[in-house]
Short mmCIF file of C-alpha atoms and ligand atoms in Angstrom, two decimals:
data_model
loop_
_atom_site.label_atom_id
_atom_site.label_comp_id
_atom_site.label_asym_id
_atom_site.label_seq_id
_atom_site.Cartn_x
_atom_site.Cartn_y
_atom_site.Cartn_z
CA MET A 17 10.98 -16.89 -2.02
CA THR A 18 10.66 -13.56 -4.34
CA LEU A 19 10.02 -12.19 -0.53
CA ASP A 20 12.58 -11.22 2.33
CA VAL A 21 10.02 -11.11 6.09
CA THR A 22 11.93 -8.99 8.90
CA PRO A 23 11.88 -10.26 12.00
CA THR A 24 8.56 -7.84 12.93
CA GLU A 25 9.78 -5.51 15.32
CA GLN A 26 7.97 -2.78 17.66
CA GLY A 27 4.36 -3.63 15.72
CA VAL A 28 6.03 -3.54 13.05
CA ALA A 29 6.89 -6.71 9.41
CA LEU A 30 8.68 -4.97 7.03
CA ILE A 31 8.39 -6.50 3.32
CA THR A 32 10.80 -6.33 0.84
CA LEU A 33 10.85 -7.96 -3.30
CA ARG A 34 13.27 -9.60 -4.46
CA ARG A 35 13.49 -10.43 -8.13
CA PRO A 36 16.99 -8.13 -9.13
CA GLU A 37 17.20 -9.54 -12.29
CA ALA A 38 13.65 -8.76 -13.51
CA LEU A 39 13.12 -4.91 -11.58
CA ASN A 40 10.94 -6.95 -9.68
CA ALA A 41 8.19 -6.96 -11.30
CA LEU A 42 5.34 -8.42 -10.03
CA ASN A 43 5.00 -12.02 -11.39
CA THR A 44 2.25 -14.96 -9.88
CA GLN A 45 4.25 -15.81 -7.71
CA MET A 46 5.46 -13.45 -5.71
CA LEU A 47 1.35 -12.26 -5.92
CA GLY A 48 0.33 -15.15 -3.93
CA GLU A 49 3.66 -14.58 -1.53
CA ILE A 50 2.18 -11.44 -0.74
CA ALA A 51 -1.26 -12.13 -0.15
CA THR A 52 0.05 -15.20 1.59
CA PHE A 53 1.80 -13.26 4.12
CA LEU A 54 -0.89 -10.47 3.96
CA ALA A 55 -3.34 -13.34 5.39
CA ALA A 56 -1.09 -15.02 8.47
CA ALA A 57 -0.33 -10.49 9.10
CA SER A 58 -3.70 -10.40 9.42
CA VAL A 59 -3.98 -12.83 12.21
CA ASP A 60 -0.79 -11.89 14.60
CA ASP A 61 -1.93 -9.18 16.80
CA SER A 62 1.56 -8.59 16.65
CA ILE A 63 1.52 -7.34 13.26
CA ARG A 64 0.31 -4.08 13.39
CA VAL A 65 1.13 -2.19 10.20
CA VAL A 66 2.70 -3.95 7.80
CA VAL A 67 5.74 -2.07 5.58
CA VAL A 68 6.36 -3.25 1.67
CA THR A 69 8.91 -1.77 0.32
CA GLY A 70 11.53 -3.13 -3.09
CA SER A 71 15.68 -2.43 -4.04
CA ARG A 72 16.70 1.25 -5.13
CA ARG A 73 16.46 1.31 -8.12
CA ALA A 74 13.27 -0.53 -8.68
CA PHE A 75 10.45 -0.76 -6.77
CA ALA A 76 9.42 -3.07 -9.11
CA ALA A 77 8.60 -1.96 -12.21
CA GLY A 78 5.84 -3.47 -13.77
CA ALA A 79 3.69 -7.09 -13.90
CA ASP A 80 6.19 -9.30 -15.40
CA ILE A 81 5.77 -9.07 -18.72
CA LYS A 82 7.27 -11.65 -19.72
CA GLU A 83 4.57 -14.63 -17.96
CA MET A 84 1.79 -12.03 -18.59
CA ALA A 85 2.88 -13.66 -22.71
CA ASP A 86 1.63 -16.99 -23.19
CA ARG A 87 -1.39 -16.33 -21.23
CA ASP A 88 -4.04 -15.35 -23.68
CA LEU A 89 -8.47 -13.88 -23.51
CA VAL A 90 -8.88 -17.08 -21.63
CA GLY A 91 -5.94 -17.03 -19.44
CA ILE A 92 -6.44 -13.80 -18.16
CA LEU A 93 -9.92 -14.03 -18.02
CA ASP A 94 -8.84 -16.85 -15.01
CA ASP A 95 -6.04 -14.97 -13.79
CA PRO A 96 -5.22 -15.46 -10.63
CA ARG A 97 -3.22 -12.65 -9.80
CA VAL A 98 -6.16 -11.34 -9.53
CA ALA A 99 -7.17 -13.54 -6.21
CA HIS A 100 -4.28 -12.17 -5.24
CA TRP A 101 -5.24 -8.39 -5.70
CA GLN A 102 -7.92 -8.77 -3.82
CA ALA A 103 -6.33 -10.25 -0.51
CA ILE A 104 -4.05 -6.87 -0.51
CA THR A 105 -6.72 -4.64 -1.40
CA SER A 106 -8.56 -6.41 1.99
CA PHE A 107 -5.99 -6.47 3.88
CA SER A 108 -7.65 -4.96 7.11
CA LYS A 109 -4.76 -3.61 8.66
CA PRO A 110 -2.39 -0.34 7.49
CA ILE A 111 0.38 -0.32 4.33
CA ILE A 112 3.03 1.82 4.20
CA ALA A 113 4.50 1.40 0.46
CA ALA A 114 8.73 2.82 1.03
CA VAL A 115 9.59 3.45 -3.25
CA ASN A 116 12.81 3.95 -4.22
CA GLY A 117 13.22 3.88 -8.07
CA PHE A 118 10.90 2.46 -10.69
CA ALA A 119 7.32 2.00 -9.49
CA PHE A 120 5.77 1.29 -13.09
CA GLY A 121 2.69 -0.87 -13.72
CA ALA A 122 1.50 -3.44 -11.38
CA GLY A 123 4.23 -2.28 -9.40
CA PHE A 124 2.43 1.02 -9.00
CA GLU A 125 -0.55 0.31 -8.23
CA LEU A 126 0.36 -1.91 -5.37
CA ALA A 127 1.93 1.99 -4.40
CA MET A 128 -1.53 2.52 -4.22
CA CYS A 129 -3.42 0.30 -2.89
CA ALA A 130 -1.06 1.44 -0.08
CA ASP A 131 -2.05 2.97 2.35
CA ILE A 132 0.74 5.73 3.07
CA LEU A 133 3.57 6.32 -0.11
CA ILE A 134 6.91 7.69 1.39
CA ALA A 135 8.96 8.52 -1.84
CA GLY A 136 11.80 8.59 -2.79
CA GLU A 137 13.89 11.12 -4.78
CA ASP A 138 14.81 8.82 -7.17
CA ALA A 139 11.39 7.63 -7.36
CA LEU A 140 9.67 7.27 -10.89
CA PHE A 141 5.91 6.33 -11.23
CA GLY A 142 3.68 4.98 -14.24
CA GLN A 143 1.71 3.22 -15.70
CA PRO A 144 3.46 2.53 -19.34
CA GLU A 145 1.46 -0.57 -20.10
CA ILE A 146 -0.01 1.86 -23.17
CA ASN A 147 3.10 1.04 -24.54
CA LEU A 148 2.30 -2.68 -24.61
CA GLY A 149 -0.78 -2.24 -26.37
CA ILE A 150 -3.19 -2.69 -23.12
CA ILE A 151 -4.26 -0.72 -19.96
CA PRO A 152 -2.87 -0.83 -16.41
CA GLY A 153 -5.14 -3.79 -15.06
CA ALA A 154 -4.75 -4.14 -10.85
CA GLY A 155 -6.34 -1.30 -10.17
CA GLY A 156 -4.60 1.31 -12.40
CA THR A 157 -7.05 3.27 -13.85
CA GLN A 158 -9.59 3.91 -11.15
CA ARG A 159 -7.24 4.17 -8.16
CA LEU A 160 -4.72 6.85 -10.71
CA LEU A 161 -8.14 9.60 -11.03
CA ARG A 162 -9.64 9.47 -8.01
CA ALA A 163 -5.63 10.11 -6.92
CA VAL A 164 -4.32 12.93 -9.21
CA GLY A 165 -7.47 13.77 -11.40
CA LYS A 166 -9.31 13.71 -14.70
CA SER A 167 -6.65 15.51 -16.86
CA LYS A 168 -3.09 14.10 -14.85
CA ALA A 169 -4.37 10.67 -15.33
CA MET A 170 -5.19 9.92 -18.65
CA GLN A 171 -1.78 11.90 -19.89
CA MET A 172 0.24 8.87 -17.28
CA VAL A 173 -1.83 6.34 -19.22
CA LEU A 174 -2.47 7.53 -22.32
CA SER A 175 1.25 8.77 -22.80
CA GLY A 176 3.71 6.19 -20.56
CA GLU A 177 5.06 9.20 -19.80
CA ALA A 178 6.75 8.55 -16.08
CA ILE A 179 6.30 11.92 -12.81
CA SER A 180 9.03 12.19 -10.06
CA ALA A 181 8.34 12.06 -7.10
CA ARG A 182 8.32 15.93 -6.55
CA ASP A 183 5.70 15.85 -8.61
CA ALA A 184 3.29 12.42 -7.00
CA LEU A 185 4.17 14.66 -4.08
CA GLN A 186 2.77 17.32 -5.53
CA PHE A 187 -0.44 15.00 -6.84
CA SER A 188 -0.82 13.49 -3.24
CA LEU A 189 0.08 10.21 -4.80
CA ALA A 190 2.58 10.39 -2.07
CA SER A 191 2.35 11.64 1.55
CA GLU A 192 6.82 12.96 1.56
CA VAL A 193 9.50 12.90 -0.16
CA THR A 194 12.71 11.83 0.71
CA GLN A 195 16.50 10.79 0.56
CA PRO A 196 16.47 7.70 -1.13
CA GLU A 197 18.18 6.46 1.77
CA LEU A 198 16.26 7.06 3.98
CA THR A 199 13.13 5.82 2.24
CA VAL A 200 12.45 3.03 4.19
CA GLU A 201 14.03 4.40 7.47
CA ARG A 202 11.22 6.96 7.60
CA ALA A 203 8.57 5.07 6.73
CA VAL A 204 9.82 2.16 9.51
CA GLU A 205 9.50 5.17 12.22
CA LEU A 206 5.62 6.53 10.36
CA ALA A 207 4.92 2.86 10.94
CA ARG A 208 6.05 2.22 14.45
CA LEU A 209 3.93 5.47 15.68
CA VAL A 210 0.40 3.90 13.62
CA ALA A 211 2.02 0.69 15.55
CA THR A 212 1.52 2.74 18.96
CA LYS A 213 -2.28 3.37 18.46
CA ALA A 214 -5.13 1.31 19.32
CA PRO A 215 -5.20 -1.07 16.65
CA LEU A 216 -9.22 -0.86 16.13
CA ALA A 217 -9.45 3.00 15.65
CA VAL A 218 -6.61 2.41 13.52
CA ARG A 219 -8.44 -0.45 11.63
CA LEU A 220 -11.48 1.62 11.49
CA ALA A 221 -9.62 4.25 10.59
CA LYS A 222 -8.10 2.66 7.95
CA GLU A 223 -11.51 1.74 6.15
CA THR A 224 -13.94 4.48 7.32
CA LEU A 225 -11.12 6.83 5.17
CA LEU A 226 -11.54 4.00 2.81
CA LYS A 227 -14.84 5.04 2.07
CA ALA A 228 -14.40 7.74 1.20
CA PHE A 229 -13.49 7.27 -1.63
CA ASP A 230 -17.33 4.83 -3.26
CA THR A 231 -19.00 6.44 -2.04
CA ASP A 232 -20.96 9.60 -1.90
CA LEU A 233 -20.61 12.17 1.33
CA ALA A 234 -23.75 10.93 2.86
CA THR A 235 -23.12 7.68 3.57
CA GLY A 236 -19.71 8.00 3.57
CA LEU A 237 -20.20 10.59 6.69
CA ARG A 238 -23.29 7.47 7.86
CA PHE A 239 -20.49 4.96 7.80
CA GLU A 240 -18.42 7.40 10.19
CA ARG A 241 -21.04 7.35 12.81
CA LEU A 242 -21.58 3.59 12.34
CA ALA A 243 -17.31 3.07 13.61
CA PHE A 244 -17.06 6.28 15.97
CA THR A 245 -19.70 4.69 18.20
CA VAL A 246 -18.72 0.85 17.36
CA LEU A 247 -15.08 2.22 18.74
CA ALA A 248 -16.62 3.28 22.00
CA GLY A 249 -18.02 0.17 23.35
CA THR A 250 -13.98 -1.14 23.48
CA LYS A 251 -11.73 -1.01 26.21
CA ASP A 252 -8.55 1.09 24.63
CA ARG A 253 -11.17 3.40 23.92
CA ASN A 254 -11.41 4.01 28.35
CA GLU A 255 -7.45 2.79 28.62
CA GLY A 256 -6.99 6.61 25.89
CA ILE A 257 -10.02 8.14 27.79
CA ARG A 258 -8.47 7.20 31.44
CA ALA A 259 -4.63 7.75 30.19
CA PHE A 260 -5.44 11.15 29.13
CA GLN A 261 -6.49 11.65 32.71
CA GLU A 262 -4.56 11.21 34.22
CA LYS A 263 -1.37 12.21 31.80
CA ARG A 264 0.29 8.52 31.45
CA LYS A 265 0.37 7.13 28.15
CA ALA A 266 -1.96 4.59 26.66
CA HIS A 267 -1.51 1.26 26.68
CA PHE A 268 -3.20 -0.14 23.83
CA VAL A 269 -4.82 -3.87 23.41
CA GLY A 270 -6.73 -4.32 19.77
CA ARG A 271 -9.97 -5.15 22.64
N1 CO8 B 304 8.45 -7.83 -16.62
C1 CO8 B 304 9.79 -8.72 -16.73
N2 CO8 B 304 10.19 -8.05 -16.37
C2 CO8 B 304 11.08 -6.84 -16.28
C3 CO8 B 304 10.53 -5.99 -16.28
C4 CO8 B 304 9.11 -6.66 -16.85
N3 CO8 B 304 7.70 -5.34 -16.30
N4 CO8 B 304 11.03 -4.69 -16.67
C5 CO8 B 304 12.07 -5.43 -16.74
N5 CO8 B 304 12.33 -6.09 -16.63
C6 CO8 B 304 13.75 -6.66 -16.46
C7 CO8 B 304 15.02 -6.21 -17.97
O1 CO8 B 304 13.46 -7.81 -19.29
C8 CO8 B 304 15.60 -7.24 -18.00
O2 CO8 B 304 15.30 -8.95 -17.96
P1 CO8 B 304 17.15 -8.80 -19.21
O3 CO8 B 304 18.22 -8.61 -18.81
O4 CO8 B 304 17.09 -10.81 -18.85
O5 CO8 B 304 16.29 -8.16 -20.68
C9 CO8 B 304 16.28 -5.87 -17.09
O6 CO8 B 304 14.54 -6.30 -15.55
C10 CO8 B 304 17.04 -5.02 -16.19
O7 CO8 B 304 15.65 -4.58 -17.14
P2 CO8 B 304 15.98 -3.41 -18.87
O8 CO8 B 304 17.05 -3.96 -18.56
O9 CO8 B 304 14.55 -2.92 -19.62
O10 CO8 B 304 16.45 -1.96 -17.43
P3 CO8 B 304 16.09 -0.18 -17.25
O11 CO8 B 304 17.49 -0.01 -16.50
O12 CO8 B 304 17.48 -0.75 -18.85
O13 CO8 B 304 15.05 -0.47 -18.13
C11 CO8 B 304 12.37 0.39 -17.44
C12 CO8 B 304 13.79 -0.17 -16.65
C13 CO8 B 304 12.74 1.10 -17.01
C14 CO8 B 304 12.27 0.30 -15.70
C15 CO8 B 304 12.45 -0.74 -18.23
O14 CO8 B 304 12.47 -2.20 -17.66
C16 CO8 B 304 10.83 -1.17 -18.60
O15 CO8 B 304 10.18 -0.71 -19.17
N6 CO8 B 304 10.63 -2.25 -18.14
C17 CO8 B 304 9.52 -2.86 -18.05
C18 CO8 B 304 7.96 -1.47 -17.92
C19 CO8 B 304 6.96 -2.34 -17.71
O16 CO8 B 304 5.73 -1.57 -18.23
N7 CO8 B 304 5.59 -2.18 -16.90
C20 CO8 B 304 4.20 -2.86 -17.43
C21 CO8 B 304 4.19 -4.22 -16.71
S1 CO8 B 304 2.28 -4.52 -17.83
C22 CO8 B 304 1.14 -4.47 -16.44
O17 CO8 B 304 1.72 -4.33 -14.95
C23 CO8 B 304 -0.01 -4.22 -16.12
C24 CO8 B 304 -0.61 -4.97 -14.72
C25 CO8 B 304 -1.23 -6.40 -14.72
C26 CO8 B 304 -1.65 -6.70 -13.78
C27 CO8 B 304 -3.21 -7.00 -13.24
C28 CO8 B 304 -3.50 -8.20 -13.12
C29 CO8 B 304 -4.73 -8.96 -12.83
#
């Protein structure tokens, strides 16, 4: 196993990337284990939010270069990792990344696939693929540009230069920076808060926000309107409003 899964508590599952000998480089096995875990989590009502983290030294230092070295053009064309990445990006529940140390290449791309990114002060984010004569291949060009804009994305991808956690915060890649020893704790705390909310509203909120990446404003607003309307038919919406009126805490069931 390349993944540690902490038993779910208060709706939060914590997965820890565990390949210390390779700074958590994402090989096919690890990506497959993440994809398998997420497939199970998507139908497990006890899991409402997933936190993904690595070690203090490295969140993940990229795709596994040693594994990639053996793949020729056809090997990359029929790359089994592509399906695993799709499983990650299509996961319907929130993912929070708790990032310490290196988040390079595919490791940075994985962190950018998360819905919220909490960074430890010592985290470093970079797309160094250019040094290997390749380019980012798991969304790094597209997600990075949308997050930080053209000039900074070009600088990072063309030069391979990494940025600090503070820069990541400034460029809205990270939503918070913490002391490294508190990164996971803070991510789990936030996940627990999200896990108390109505699951269907959380799911549609995530999908609607992500819609903004690939639609024009009018289409996005139309999607928001439809999602908002769908939620009007849920038990949790009635419960939320009733709980407010009765001045008590809402108990959401995901229906
Ligand atoms: N892959 C495999 N092994 C790695 C990787 C990696 N990405 N990164 C580090 N390691 C290994 C090292 O080889 C070393 O192993 P060993 O002791 O057996 O030689 C061990 O981890 C420790 O690494 P270092 O000794 O290099 O540690 P340093 O602290 O000196 O340096 C760095 C840390 C700066 C992170 C350095 O290891 C480094 O530059 N790593 C490579 C970073 C990189 O280039 N990442 C991009 C990889 S390519 C990619 O991600 C493309 C994604 C495409 C996805 C497509 C999906 C379909």
